[in-house]
Amino acid sequence: MSIEDDKIALRDEVLAQGKQVVPDSYQGVTKQRVRNVLSKIDQSSDNKVDVIFALLCDEPSWYKKAAKKGLEFCDGASVAHIGTHVGILQRERNIKLDREGRDYWLKPFWEIGAVEKVYLNSKTEFNPGHPVAKSANSAYRIAPEFLKILKAPEDEWQDLAEKWMQEDLKRERLAVQAEQARYTAESVETPHSRLISVSHKVYAPRFLKGYDVIYVDDGDGDRITEKERQALSEAGLEITINDSMPDVLLINKETDHLWVIEAVTSDGEVDIHKKESLEAFAKRNGKSGVGFTTTYLTWKAAAARQSSQKNLADGTYLWIHEDPSRNFLIRQ
């Protein structure tokens, strides 16, 4: 049973008993207090209010192994957990909040340090950052300093919120969070990280001569560093909230041509949708065009994916790390 089905069944059982599905407050914080605080920091919308209220939930974690260890929902909840809490429990509908909308109802919070990215490790501990891209163990929690504002007495929270939003303090807490995430990332070596690394350090120099790397997404695809932002700007590339960045983005400065590499260990090949999306990105930014390569660590991994998916877009390339001398053009 999926998490959504499980919570629908639980909700319906609670409603049948004439009980309230979601309490009026979590950790002593009401939804009205959440709305007031978010209005104060210019982040108020129904989705955002409900998301922060969900992240206050002090009931047992929806990660089974975390719940067994006594951890709670508020210690770390995935996008699916948050979306289910909002859509199915809070709003009593049969559909969770749309994951694709997270850039609107979740991303603004980690960009100001109100929400932290965390990762459920093998020891059942939530560590800062998202060291493994697209992992089910990637989660979010309210940052401690922001939680203090939400839980503050009525005559104190407004002053705390005003101070919290000062630019120098915002930069400081984001720097701290970034350093914590970097430490976690350095302690976790993943197949995806290794494949991204060899894709731009081995494949690109051999088959993409003349191209320079301007962006590498060796995380969760949600944070562009200042150095990368500057490189993108110098390359004449403007990133919008709707753009889905690839694992590696390169540019040939002489021809003004882009190249995209997607390193696949679970999913994310250059399919027709991704190809069309990034072609539109290149065209919008006035580039001469864009090429594509999907990379895998092994033939076995590639075969396992393509025997079931068969989703590599025509006119793109395929490269296998264990067979590095060959670069395959995909044709129908």
Short mmCIF file of C-alpha atoms in Angstrom, two decimals:
data_model
loop_
_atom_site.label_atom_id
_atom_site.label_comp_id
_atom_site.label_asym_id
_atom_site.label_seq_id
_atom_site.Cartn_x
_atom_site.Cartn_y
_atom_site.Cartn_z
CA MET A 1 0.00 0.00 0.00
CA SER A 2 1.37 3.44 -0.96
CA ILE A 3 1.80 6.20 1.59
CA GLU A 4 -1.14 8.03 0.01
CA ASP A 5 -3.46 5.01 0.21
CA ASP A 6 -2.40 4.35 3.79
CA LYS A 7 -3.18 7.92 4.87
CA ILE A 8 -6.49 7.99 2.97
CA ALA A 9 -7.55 4.85 4.85
CA LEU A 10 -6.40 6.33 8.16
CA ARG A 11 -8.16 9.63 7.47
CA ASP A 12 -11.42 7.94 6.52
CA GLU A 13 -11.28 5.80 9.66
CA VAL A 14 -10.78 8.88 11.84
CA LEU A 15 -13.59 10.76 10.10
CA ALA A 16 -15.94 7.77 10.50
CA GLN A 17 -15.33 7.98 14.24
CA GLY A 18 -16.36 11.63 14.20
CA LYS A 19 -12.86 12.76 15.16
CA GLN A 20 -10.65 15.54 13.84
CA VAL A 21 -8.07 14.34 11.32
CA VAL A 22 -5.48 17.04 12.00
CA PRO A 23 -5.15 18.76 15.40
CA ASP A 24 -5.56 22.51 15.83
CA SER A 25 -1.88 22.82 16.65
CA TYR A 26 1.43 20.99 16.49
CA GLN A 27 4.08 21.72 19.12
CA GLY A 28 1.73 24.39 20.44
CA VAL A 29 1.72 26.24 17.10
CA THR A 30 -1.63 26.87 15.36
CA LYS A 31 -2.10 27.29 11.65
CA GLN A 32 -3.11 30.91 12.27
CA ARG A 33 0.26 31.57 13.92
CA VAL A 34 1.97 30.03 10.90
CA ARG A 35 -0.04 32.28 8.59
CA ASN A 36 0.80 35.37 10.66
CA VAL A 37 4.52 34.63 10.66
CA LEU A 38 4.63 33.87 6.94
CA SER A 39 2.75 37.09 6.21
CA LYS A 40 5.37 38.96 8.20
CA ILE A 41 8.19 37.56 6.04
CA ASP A 42 6.25 37.91 2.73
CA GLN A 43 5.84 34.16 2.20
CA SER A 44 2.14 33.69 2.84
CA SER A 45 0.01 31.50 0.59
CA ASP A 46 -2.34 28.62 1.38
CA ASN A 47 0.15 26.04 0.12
CA LYS A 48 3.07 27.52 2.05
CA VAL A 49 1.04 27.79 5.25
CA ASP A 50 -0.05 24.19 4.99
CA VAL A 51 3.48 23.00 4.21
CA ILE A 52 4.98 24.68 7.28
CA PHE A 53 2.11 23.40 9.42
CA ALA A 54 2.83 19.88 8.13
CA LEU A 55 6.51 20.24 9.02
CA LEU A 56 5.48 21.05 12.59
CA CYS A 57 3.80 17.65 12.91
CA ASP A 58 5.11 15.95 16.06
CA GLU A 59 3.52 12.57 15.40
CA PRO A 60 5.67 9.48 14.62
CA SER A 61 7.84 9.72 11.50
CA TRP A 62 6.44 8.34 8.24
CA TYR A 63 9.79 6.69 7.63
CA LYS A 64 9.13 3.34 9.32
CA LYS A 65 12.70 2.81 10.51
CA ALA A 66 12.81 6.37 11.86
CA ALA A 67 9.51 5.90 13.70
CA LYS A 68 10.89 2.73 15.35
CA LYS A 69 13.76 4.83 16.64
CA GLY A 70 11.35 7.37 18.14
CA LEU A 71 11.80 10.07 15.52
CA GLU A 72 8.91 12.29 14.49
CA PHE A 73 7.53 13.69 11.22
CA CYS A 74 9.06 17.09 12.07
CA ASP A 75 12.54 15.57 12.30
CA GLY A 76 12.51 15.02 8.54
CA ALA A 77 9.77 14.56 5.94
CA SER A 78 10.08 13.88 2.22
CA VAL A 79 8.31 15.85 -0.51
CA ALA A 80 5.84 12.96 -0.82
CA HIS A 81 5.23 12.98 2.94
CA ILE A 82 4.63 16.73 2.99
CA GLY A 83 2.39 16.64 -0.07
CA THR A 84 0.34 13.79 1.41
CA HIS A 85 -0.01 15.52 4.77
CA VAL A 86 -1.28 18.68 3.08
CA GLY A 87 -3.54 17.21 0.42
CA ILE A 88 -4.92 14.09 2.09
CA LEU A 89 -4.90 14.91 5.80
CA GLN A 90 -5.19 18.69 6.08
CA ARG A 91 -7.44 19.24 3.06
CA GLU A 92 -9.20 15.85 3.25
CA ARG A 93 -8.88 15.23 -0.48
CA ASN A 94 -7.75 12.06 -2.22
CA ILE A 95 -4.73 13.58 -3.89
CA LYS A 96 -1.48 14.85 -2.41
CA LEU A 97 0.00 18.25 -3.12
CA ASP A 98 1.65 18.19 -6.55
CA ARG A 99 5.36 17.31 -6.28
CA GLU A 100 6.13 19.36 -9.40
CA GLY A 101 4.97 22.45 -7.54
CA ARG A 102 7.59 22.14 -4.81
CA ASP A 103 9.59 24.99 -6.35
CA TYR A 104 6.68 27.22 -5.36
CA TRP A 105 5.69 25.81 -1.96
CA LEU A 106 8.97 24.48 -0.57
CA LYS A 107 11.98 25.94 -2.37
CA PRO A 108 11.34 29.54 -1.21
CA PHE A 109 11.77 28.38 2.37
CA TRP A 110 15.17 26.73 1.97
CA GLU A 111 16.35 29.74 -0.06
CA ILE A 112 15.88 31.95 3.02
CA GLY A 113 16.95 29.32 5.56
CA ALA A 114 13.51 28.71 7.08
CA VAL A 115 13.60 25.05 6.04
CA GLU A 116 16.63 22.76 6.02
CA LYS A 117 17.40 19.88 3.70
CA VAL A 118 18.21 16.69 5.59
CA TYR A 119 19.07 13.10 4.69
CA LEU A 120 18.08 9.92 6.52
CA ASN A 121 21.32 7.92 6.69
CA SER A 122 21.97 4.24 7.27
CA LYS A 123 22.18 4.83 11.03
CA THR A 124 18.63 6.25 11.00
CA GLU A 125 19.83 9.77 11.67
CA PHE A 126 18.85 12.91 9.78
CA ASN A 127 22.02 14.68 8.58
CA PRO A 128 22.12 18.11 6.87
CA GLY A 129 21.95 18.27 3.09
CA HIS A 130 20.88 16.07 0.18
CA PRO A 131 24.06 14.15 -0.68
CA VAL A 132 22.27 11.58 -2.84
CA ALA A 133 20.32 12.99 -5.79
CA LYS A 134 16.67 11.95 -6.13
CA SER A 135 16.85 9.74 -3.04
CA ALA A 136 13.72 8.67 -1.15
CA ASN A 137 15.73 9.48 2.00
CA SER A 138 16.02 13.17 1.09
CA ALA A 139 13.82 15.11 3.48
CA TYR A 140 13.11 18.54 4.96
CA ARG A 141 12.60 20.06 8.40
CA ILE A 142 12.00 23.51 9.85
CA ALA A 143 15.25 25.25 10.76
CA PRO A 144 15.68 25.66 14.55
CA GLU A 145 15.86 29.47 14.48
CA PHE A 146 12.68 29.72 12.42
CA LEU A 147 10.96 27.24 14.72
CA LYS A 148 11.73 29.57 17.62
CA ILE A 149 9.78 32.34 15.87
CA LEU A 150 6.79 30.08 15.28
CA LYS A 151 6.76 29.00 18.94
CA ALA A 152 7.52 32.41 20.48
CA PRO A 153 5.04 34.19 22.78
CA GLU A 154 2.54 36.50 21.13
CA ASP A 155 4.38 39.65 22.21
CA GLU A 156 7.76 38.46 20.92
CA TRP A 157 7.42 36.70 17.57
CA GLN A 158 7.09 39.82 15.40
CA ASP A 159 10.35 41.31 16.64
CA LEU A 160 12.08 37.96 16.20
CA ALA A 161 10.75 37.69 12.63
CA GLU A 162 11.97 41.17 11.70
CA LYS A 163 15.45 40.45 13.03
CA TRP A 164 15.50 37.02 11.36
CA MET A 165 14.88 38.55 7.92
CA GLN A 166 17.89 40.89 8.04
CA GLU A 167 20.09 40.22 5.01
CA ASP A 168 23.34 39.71 6.91
CA LEU A 169 21.73 37.14 9.21
CA LYS A 170 20.13 35.40 6.23
CA ARG A 171 23.50 35.09 4.50
CA GLU A 172 25.05 33.78 7.70
CA ARG A 173 22.49 31.02 8.26
CA LEU A 174 22.58 29.96 4.61
CA ALA A 175 26.37 29.74 4.82
CA VAL A 176 26.11 27.57 7.93
CA GLN A 177 23.55 25.28 6.28
CA ALA A 178 25.70 25.00 3.16
CA GLU A 179 28.76 24.07 5.21
CA GLN A 180 26.78 21.43 7.12
CA ALA A 181 25.48 19.99 3.85
CA ARG A 182 28.98 19.94 2.36
CA TYR A 183 30.26 17.92 5.31
CA THR A 184 27.48 15.37 4.85
CA ALA A 185 28.07 15.18 1.10
CA GLU A 186 31.78 14.55 1.58
CA SER A 187 31.00 11.66 3.90
CA VAL A 188 28.71 9.97 1.37
CA GLU A 189 30.10 8.60 -1.88
CA THR A 190 27.39 7.43 -4.26
CA PRO A 191 27.33 5.73 -7.66
CA HIS A 192 25.56 8.80 -9.04
CA SER A 193 28.29 11.12 -7.78
CA ARG A 194 30.97 8.90 -9.29
CA LEU A 195 29.18 8.75 -12.63
CA ILE A 196 28.70 12.52 -12.76
CA SER A 197 32.39 12.93 -12.02
CA VAL A 198 33.60 10.59 -14.78
CA SER A 199 31.04 12.04 -17.19
CA HIS A 200 32.67 15.47 -17.14
CA LYS A 201 36.22 14.39 -16.31
CA VAL A 202 36.53 11.40 -18.68
CA TYR A 203 33.77 11.54 -21.28
CA ALA A 204 33.74 15.28 -21.95
CA PRO A 205 37.48 15.73 -22.62
CA ARG A 206 37.45 12.78 -25.03
CA PHE A 207 34.24 13.40 -26.97
CA LEU A 208 33.37 17.04 -26.34
CA LYS A 209 36.58 18.85 -27.23
CA GLY A 210 36.13 22.61 -27.16
CA TYR A 211 33.39 22.44 -24.53
CA ASP A 212 33.77 23.89 -21.04
CA VAL A 213 31.79 22.77 -18.00
CA ILE A 214 29.69 25.60 -16.58
CA TYR A 215 27.40 23.67 -14.24
CA VAL A 216 27.57 20.37 -12.37
CA ASP A 217 24.61 19.14 -10.31
CA ASP A 218 26.16 16.71 -7.85
CA GLY A 219 23.43 17.14 -5.28
CA ASP A 220 19.67 17.35 -5.43
CA GLY A 221 19.41 19.80 -8.30
CA ASP A 222 18.06 22.61 -6.17
CA ARG A 223 20.99 24.87 -5.35
CA ILE A 224 23.13 26.76 -7.88
CA THR A 225 26.33 28.07 -6.31
CA GLU A 226 27.38 31.67 -6.78
CA LYS A 227 30.35 30.51 -8.86
CA GLU A 228 28.05 28.50 -11.15
CA ARG A 229 25.54 31.35 -11.31
CA GLN A 230 28.32 33.67 -12.44
CA ALA A 231 29.52 31.16 -15.05
CA LEU A 232 25.98 30.75 -16.36
CA SER A 233 25.55 34.51 -16.53
CA GLU A 234 28.85 34.92 -18.40
CA ALA A 235 27.66 32.26 -20.83
CA GLY A 236 24.51 34.29 -21.45
CA LEU A 237 22.22 31.77 -19.75
CA GLU A 238 19.29 32.81 -17.60
CA ILE A 239 17.80 30.15 -15.32
CA THR A 240 14.14 30.40 -14.37
CA ILE A 241 12.17 28.53 -11.72
CA ASN A 242 10.70 26.31 -14.45
CA ASP A 243 14.06 25.16 -15.81
CA SER A 244 15.16 21.66 -14.82
CA MET A 245 18.94 21.67 -14.82
CA PRO A 246 20.86 18.60 -16.09
CA ASP A 247 23.60 16.76 -14.23
CA VAL A 248 26.28 18.47 -16.34
CA LEU A 249 25.95 21.49 -18.64
CA LEU A 250 28.74 22.52 -21.00
CA ILE A 251 29.24 25.23 -23.61
CA ASN A 252 31.43 25.64 -26.66
CA LYS A 253 32.26 29.33 -26.51
CA GLU A 254 33.34 29.51 -30.17
CA THR A 255 30.11 28.08 -31.57
CA ASP A 256 27.85 29.15 -28.67
CA HIS A 257 26.56 25.57 -28.61
CA LEU A 258 25.46 23.80 -25.40
CA TRP A 259 25.83 20.17 -24.40
CA VAL A 260 23.88 18.30 -21.73
CA ILE A 261 24.99 15.16 -19.90
CA GLU A 262 22.56 13.12 -17.80
CA ALA A 263 24.28 10.55 -15.57
CA VAL A 264 21.82 7.75 -14.86
CA THR A 265 21.96 5.30 -11.96
CA SER A 266 18.22 5.07 -11.34
CA ASP A 267 16.37 7.26 -13.84
CA GLY A 268 16.68 10.56 -15.68
CA GLU A 269 17.75 9.65 -19.21
CA VAL A 270 17.59 12.18 -22.03
CA ASP A 271 14.11 11.25 -23.20
CA ILE A 272 12.05 13.18 -25.74
CA HIS A 273 10.49 15.39 -23.07
CA LYS A 274 13.84 16.37 -21.56
CA LYS A 275 15.33 16.90 -25.01
CA GLU A 276 12.52 19.23 -26.08
CA SER A 277 12.62 21.10 -22.77
CA LEU A 278 16.34 21.80 -22.97
CA GLU A 279 16.16 22.64 -26.67
CA ALA A 280 13.61 25.28 -25.72
CA PHE A 281 15.97 26.46 -22.96
CA ALA A 282 18.82 26.82 -25.47
CA LYS A 283 16.62 28.63 -27.99
CA ARG A 284 15.24 30.99 -25.34
CA ASN A 285 18.78 31.92 -24.37
CA GLY A 286 19.83 32.54 -27.97
CA LYS A 287 22.22 29.58 -28.29
CA SER A 288 23.07 27.90 -31.58
CA GLY A 289 21.81 24.57 -30.34
CA VAL A 290 22.27 21.83 -27.76
CA GLY A 291 23.53 18.23 -27.84
CA PHE A 292 22.80 15.42 -25.42
CA THR A 293 24.45 12.40 -23.84
CA THR A 294 23.09 9.87 -21.37
CA THR A 295 25.77 8.03 -19.39
CA TYR A 296 25.67 4.79 -17.38
CA LEU A 297 28.27 3.12 -15.19
CA THR A 298 27.94 -0.34 -16.79
CA TRP A 299 26.39 -2.12 -19.76
CA LYS A 300 24.33 -4.13 -17.29
CA ALA A 301 22.86 -0.96 -15.80
CA ALA A 302 22.11 0.47 -19.25
CA ALA A 303 20.50 -2.77 -20.43
CA ALA A 304 18.37 -3.03 -17.30
CA ARG A 305 16.99 0.46 -17.85
CA GLN A 306 16.56 0.37 -21.61
CA SER A 307 15.07 -3.12 -21.80
CA SER A 308 12.09 -1.77 -19.89
CA GLN A 309 12.09 1.96 -20.67
CA LYS A 310 13.42 2.29 -24.23
CA ASN A 311 13.26 6.04 -23.65
CA LEU A 312 16.48 7.45 -25.09
CA ALA A 313 15.61 10.25 -27.49
CA ASP A 314 16.60 9.94 -31.14
CA GLY A 315 19.67 11.95 -32.11
CA THR A 316 21.24 11.79 -28.65
CA TYR A 317 24.32 9.90 -27.51
CA LEU A 318 24.93 7.00 -25.12
CA TRP A 319 28.18 6.41 -23.20
CA ILE A 320 29.10 3.57 -20.83
CA HIS A 321 31.81 4.16 -18.24
CA GLU A 322 33.10 0.56 -18.35
CA ASP A 323 33.41 0.85 -22.16
CA PRO A 324 34.79 4.40 -22.34
CA SER A 325 36.27 4.41 -25.85
CA ARG A 326 32.90 4.30 -27.63
CA ASN A 327 30.23 6.96 -28.01
CA PHE A 328 26.96 5.68 -29.42
CA LEU A 329 24.54 7.80 -31.47
CA ILE A 330 20.90 6.82 -30.88
CA ARG A 331 18.86 6.41 -34.06
CA GLN A 332 15.39 5.01 -34.54
#
